[in-house]
Amino acid sequence: MAEQTQIVIRWWHFALIGVMILMFVMFAAGLGRDTRFIPSPLIGKPAYDFKLKQLRADKEISLSDFKGTAVVLNFWASWCVACRDEHHVLLESAKKYTGKPVQFLGVNSKDTKKAAIGFMEQRGFFPYPSVVDGQGRLGLEYGVYGMPETFFINEKGIIVAKHIGALTPEIVEKNIGLTGALEQRAVSISDDASSKKEVRQ
Amino acid sequence: MNGSLIEIGLGATSIALVLSVAAVVLSFLSLQRGAPAFLHSARHAMILNALLITLGCFTIVWSFVIKDFSVLYVAQNSNSQLPLLYRLTALWGAHEGSLMLWLWFLASFTAIAVLVHWKSHPLSMPYVIMTLAGLQFGFLVFILFLSNPFIEVHPAMPDGRDLNPLLQDPGLAFHPPTLYMGYVAFSVPFAFAIAALARGQSGREWVVTTRRWTLFAWVALTSGILLGGYWAYYELGWGGYWAWDPVENASLMPWLTGTAFLHSIMAQDQRNLFQTWNVFLIITTFGLSLLGTFLVRSGVLTSVHSFAADPGRGAYILGFLIVVSVISYGLLIWRGNRLVGPHKVSNLVSRESALLYNNLMFVAAAVIVLTGTLYPLAIEILTGERVSVAAPYFNKVMAPLMLGIVLLMGLGPLIPWRKSNFAKLRKQFALPAGLAVAIAIIAYFLGATDIIAMLAIGLIGFVFAATMMDIIAAVKANMRVTERSWSRSLSSLAMNNQRRYGGFIVHLGTLVLIIGVVGSAFFKEEATVTLKPGDQVISGPYVLTYKAITPQKGPNYTERMAFFEWKKDDGTTGTLTPSKRHYPVTSTVTTEASILSTMLGDLYVVLGNEHGKEEVTTRVFWNPLVNWIWIGWLIVLLGVFFAMTKKAPKIVTQPKEALA
Amino acid sequence: MRVSIKIIIAALFVMSAPIAGQAQDANPAKAETAAPKVQVESRLERQVRNIASLLRCPVCQGESVYDSHADVAVEMKTLIAEKITAGETTEQILTYFKDRYGNYILMEPPAEGLHWVIWIFPGFMALLGAMFLVQHLRSSAKAEQQRFEEQAKSKEAPGEIEELSL
């Protein structure tokens, strides 16, 4: 029992230790991340142009109507829980960016008109139009996984950012900054110079 | 009874935490000071822990029974409308309770191991207790500080949130406990492996004990996996039983390495070979069981089955996993070479090398499943891209390996120990091989055009023929010598070689199971059709007529149930009633498949969307031979039982080894 | 197909079975097609299945689009059907989804770029394992042979402990 044999170093010792370290590093790196985040291949590509009926008006809207301004395209539905969480963020942001070259646009997907209007009646109407995307076909064009998802499109019609899940004021501000809409027109719009700095930051 | 009961459970579990620490310290002291009294105390602590944790589990179960919604876990996972059976099984309906069940198995197996092996393994016992108590400690900390099922809410909730509807199924009453039993039972051989490394020897008695525990764990894990498949088959409604989901993969990995161990331990038993390798396999098997827990509960991988993901919990389990691996693999590296005996494999064609080929395949299979499961994670960390590795990938890469394993199943058991050669093999296997080729060719002309299907069918024939020929030859030889009838010869042969014949039965059961897998994977018919009342669909040998769809009401759900009449070509008829259920409390919809199950195959009907006017989209499957999977499983159980009823050889402990 | 399965099964166990299987061929449905309408899965539906089985349901994260009942998956199946009707190939339809959802939408990584790794790895590993194993067995057989010879020479019990490098 007492005699000590030396440790004999073998190649598999290194293999075993290597594999273990590799796995544990990978798990540790994997722990903190958001599993819901899936990068979109559409970033940097032209946004799909559509022509759809509005939720609260009979006129059709198409994305190309807003050429020249940045567009915040928000997919939502009355049954989606996170849409309730981000509702006030959208209201406030839309108000904050009035008068700036940023157009908010809602896409009401896989919903009924009655439920969607009821949702807004209860929580406040969006100060911008929403289009109706009946069975979610537009959602497929935009590679929408679940709702809510928000696309940030620059004035040239290129998608510059996508956010999955509920928006926060910071996320809206950061991504609108990415569209470059505020930098260009900052000269002509004088009332809020401070926001420009924040955005560039 | 009110809130105070659950407090008793919390108290009992907290004392168990203290006792687990005490047991580790006491068994350590018993080694240090050579004082057996300490070890006696550690033993009592472990037995007491089993009782305390049983009490802890009981208080949760009882809270479910009396619908005590002041207990958070009860309020989250049951409802006043929930039937009693599901209130009982709700213990493992979510994360916290599942861990409690896990811990209960660990504590029970520890107590059993301590009681049963106390006399026969006096020198290993301190290490065994230390390891198992350490594992208990790890899980107790996790339960009490990160996943506490004893939390109360005041005032009590008026009603509970109901159990996940997918889990409201009789199949789920048995699947998780059996699976956990398998996972946890590997902890005992693991503890003995640690003891072997610490002591620098793994003798005859070590082989017997670890083999028995591993066999028990293996059979539980096999059953757990198959029950899970059975549950998925009739509850999830997509016509299949195995989806290569990360959680399923997590249970398959320890099964694969555990199976490898059960084979290679034979070489240690018979020829004193592979000692270090066997210890490595046990450690890896238990490590993979823990890894399964980590993958399911940390949120590192997403899966349909995932429990509430929580990075804090994930970090803890990862830490636990690292501690366990560093200690066990560290010991293996440090002292593994002490276990090595003087012998080596002496021939490339021999039973022992066949066992190594077997091990290569099983371990390779485990590695492939592991890499496939972790690949999306690795890619995301390296490049940020998200990819999926799902069923089509695993089916492609695993099929050839499985064929190799089936081939070895026929060859291995019939090759003699020590030495054989290719000439002998040719003679022994010429007839079965010819038969296999003939069967494969026949299968091809009858429609099995897929190369894998063809090979699989040929190999199944080969293994069956080879095994049968071997048994028949043995029986004939026995009859010649003893002049008995063939049945008495066979039974005396089997009873005198219980492990060998038990193994044959297990292999035969596996073969039957594989026939079911091949049948349902390669010869499945499926159709999606939209039906009006009166319309018919043909599936397999059946004609299915859609009659009507009506609303029904269950205890805690409402459903739309469709009525189908089936008619077989032999004139028999019957009804099938697939339905869609709506659970109002959780506001979820489940589809309930309706299955006509026969030996030849299953007629499987699932409802899709309704389009008004009783028009409904329906998926109809003809799944040939699915039942053979479950029958194969029963034969496997029988074989294991047959092999295990052999009394363990009594090992007389030498006086100098005895502790007291 | 139906008949052949039966025959295969029978052939596996009773070598003379093919005759037994054929008798059951007669299908009552074929005879009584007159009254009720027999619905058969359309070619389109089958094509949809083949394509939708290769796509992963974006919200379910384990099931294929074909197996899923989720709204997105249902809409995807409708779109696939439309695209097939419009004459698009499987390749084109898969690319359509890949361009919008990324590789995540495919049930298995495409064999391109870095993803070759996952496709080559199993074969590579099996080969490496087999090579190593045979090498190990050869050397240990040799060592065993030597030991045997030495033992025969000196007629001593095996003294030193040899290493097993597995």
XYZ file of C-alpha atoms in Angstrom, chain C:
166
model
C -44.376 -0.791 -50.455
C -46.976 -2.113 -48.068
C -46.685 -5.631 -49.343
C -42.937 -5.572 -49.435
C -42.653 -4.668 -45.773
C -44.639 -7.661 -44.774
C -42.502 -9.849 -46.951
C -39.291 -8.495 -45.574
C -40.422 -9.081 -42.046
C -41.505 -12.551 -42.859
C -38.292 -13.249 -44.734
C -36.266 -12.291 -41.737
C -37.664 -15.019 -39.628
C -39.354 -17.594 -41.762
C -37.254 -18.012 -44.825
C -40.107 -19.301 -46.958
C -42.548 -16.516 -46.224
C -42.837 -14.420 -49.405
C -45.875 -16.424 -50.493
C -47.693 -15.684 -47.260
C -47.346 -11.960 -47.735
C -48.736 -11.739 -51.220
C -52.159 -13.020 -50.319
C -52.878 -9.909 -48.292
C -52.447 -7.565 -51.199
C -56.138 -7.097 -51.950
C -57.093 -3.638 -50.775
C -60.779 -3.089 -50.128
C -60.534 0.619 -50.854
C -59.635 0.016 -54.452
C -62.802 -1.996 -54.912
C -65.265 0.377 -53.317
C -64.073 3.708 -54.665
C -67.564 4.424 -55.905
C -69.324 6.051 -52.952
C -67.031 7.995 -50.549
C -64.258 10.216 -51.795
C -60.788 8.838 -51.146
C -58.399 11.615 -50.321
C -54.831 10.997 -51.323
C -51.937 13.175 -50.392
C -51.321 15.379 -53.385
C -47.967 15.639 -55.128
C -47.821 19.218 -53.895
C -48.399 18.184 -50.296
C -45.610 15.630 -50.593
C -43.229 18.219 -52.017
C -44.153 20.600 -49.212
C -43.356 17.877 -46.720
C -39.972 17.170 -48.265
C -38.979 20.821 -48.121
C -40.611 21.720 -44.802
C -38.857 18.784 -43.143
C -35.503 20.379 -43.974
C -36.433 23.627 -42.258
C -36.439 24.254 -38.574
C -39.501 25.806 -36.995
C -38.231 29.227 -35.861
C -40.254 29.397 -32.658
C -40.199 25.772 -31.526
C -36.411 25.322 -31.675
C -36.406 21.574 -32.072
C -39.108 20.537 -34.463
C -39.046 20.895 -38.202
C -41.423 23.332 -39.874
C -43.346 20.363 -41.189
C -43.892 18.804 -37.766
C -44.804 22.051 -36.046
C -48.297 23.408 -35.529
C -47.055 26.924 -34.714
C -48.516 29.849 -36.697
C -45.205 30.763 -38.327
C -44.672 27.178 -39.407
C -48.180 26.954 -40.853
C -47.612 30.151 -42.838
C -44.246 28.873 -44.019
C -45.881 25.718 -45.329
C -48.445 27.824 -47.197
C -45.675 29.905 -48.718
C -43.702 26.806 -49.691
C -46.785 25.419 -51.416
C -47.225 28.684 -53.333
C -43.597 28.724 -54.368
C -43.724 25.131 -55.577
C -46.842 25.949 -57.598
C -45.015 28.939 -59.034
C -42.369 26.527 -60.272
C -39.530 27.219 -57.847
C -37.050 24.437 -57.128
C -36.259 23.015 -53.705
C -32.898 24.739 -53.871
C -34.507 28.120 -54.558
C -37.023 27.768 -51.766
C -34.387 26.753 -49.209
C -32.243 29.686 -50.302
C -35.209 32.012 -49.872
C -35.518 31.058 -46.220
C -31.767 30.936 -45.654
C -31.400 34.491 -46.990
C -33.946 35.763 -44.517
C -33.393 33.629 -41.433
C -29.763 32.570 -41.763
C -28.395 29.030 -41.500
C -30.299 28.622 -38.259
C -33.430 27.863 -40.247
C -31.844 24.744 -41.787
C -32.155 21.490 -39.842
C -28.468 20.744 -40.455
C -25.540 23.025 -41.182
C -24.771 23.300 -44.915
C -21.549 21.551 -45.938
C -19.723 24.751 -46.788
C -17.032 26.938 -45.307
C -16.271 26.258 -41.663
C -19.226 23.889 -41.401
C -17.281 21.233 -43.268
C -15.798 20.485 -39.855
C -18.983 18.965 -38.477
C -19.416 16.805 -41.563
C -15.850 15.533 -41.716
C -15.316 15.101 -37.995
C -17.200 11.796 -37.457
C -15.350 9.986 -40.233
C -12.029 11.527 -39.278
C -12.470 10.554 -35.665
C -13.571 7.001 -36.421
C -10.562 6.570 -38.715
C -8.158 7.989 -36.161
C -9.646 5.808 -33.430
C -9.421 2.686 -35.561
C -5.824 3.413 -36.566
C -4.816 4.016 -32.997
C -6.590 0.899 -31.771
C -5.002 -1.413 -34.335
C -1.594 0.109 -33.622
C -2.125 -0.416 -29.916
C -3.267 -3.989 -30.351
C -0.270 -4.795 -32.588
C 2.224 -3.450 -30.102
C 0.592 -5.119 -27.132
C 0.420 -8.447 -28.962
C 4.124 -8.127 -29.624
C 4.851 -7.246 -26.015
C 2.756 -10.148 -24.832
C 4.644 -12.471 -27.156
C 7.954 -11.265 -25.778
C 6.807 -11.648 -22.214
C 5.650 -15.147 -22.980
C 9.016 -16.044 -24.467
C 10.941 -14.534 -21.591
C 8.774 -16.333 -19.145
C 9.371 -19.578 -20.934
C 13.114 -18.908 -20.789
C 13.437 -17.911 -17.164
C 10.437 -19.855 -15.855
C 9.699 -17.037 -13.504
C 6.410 -15.505 -12.576
C 5.782 -12.131 -14.199
C 7.604 -9.709 -11.995
C 7.411 -6.157 -13.159
C 4.222 -4.303 -13.813
C 3.781 -3.296 -17.389
C 1.880 -0.298 -18.512
C -1.272 -0.506 -20.499
C -1.375 2.694 -22.384
C -5.108 2.727 -22.952
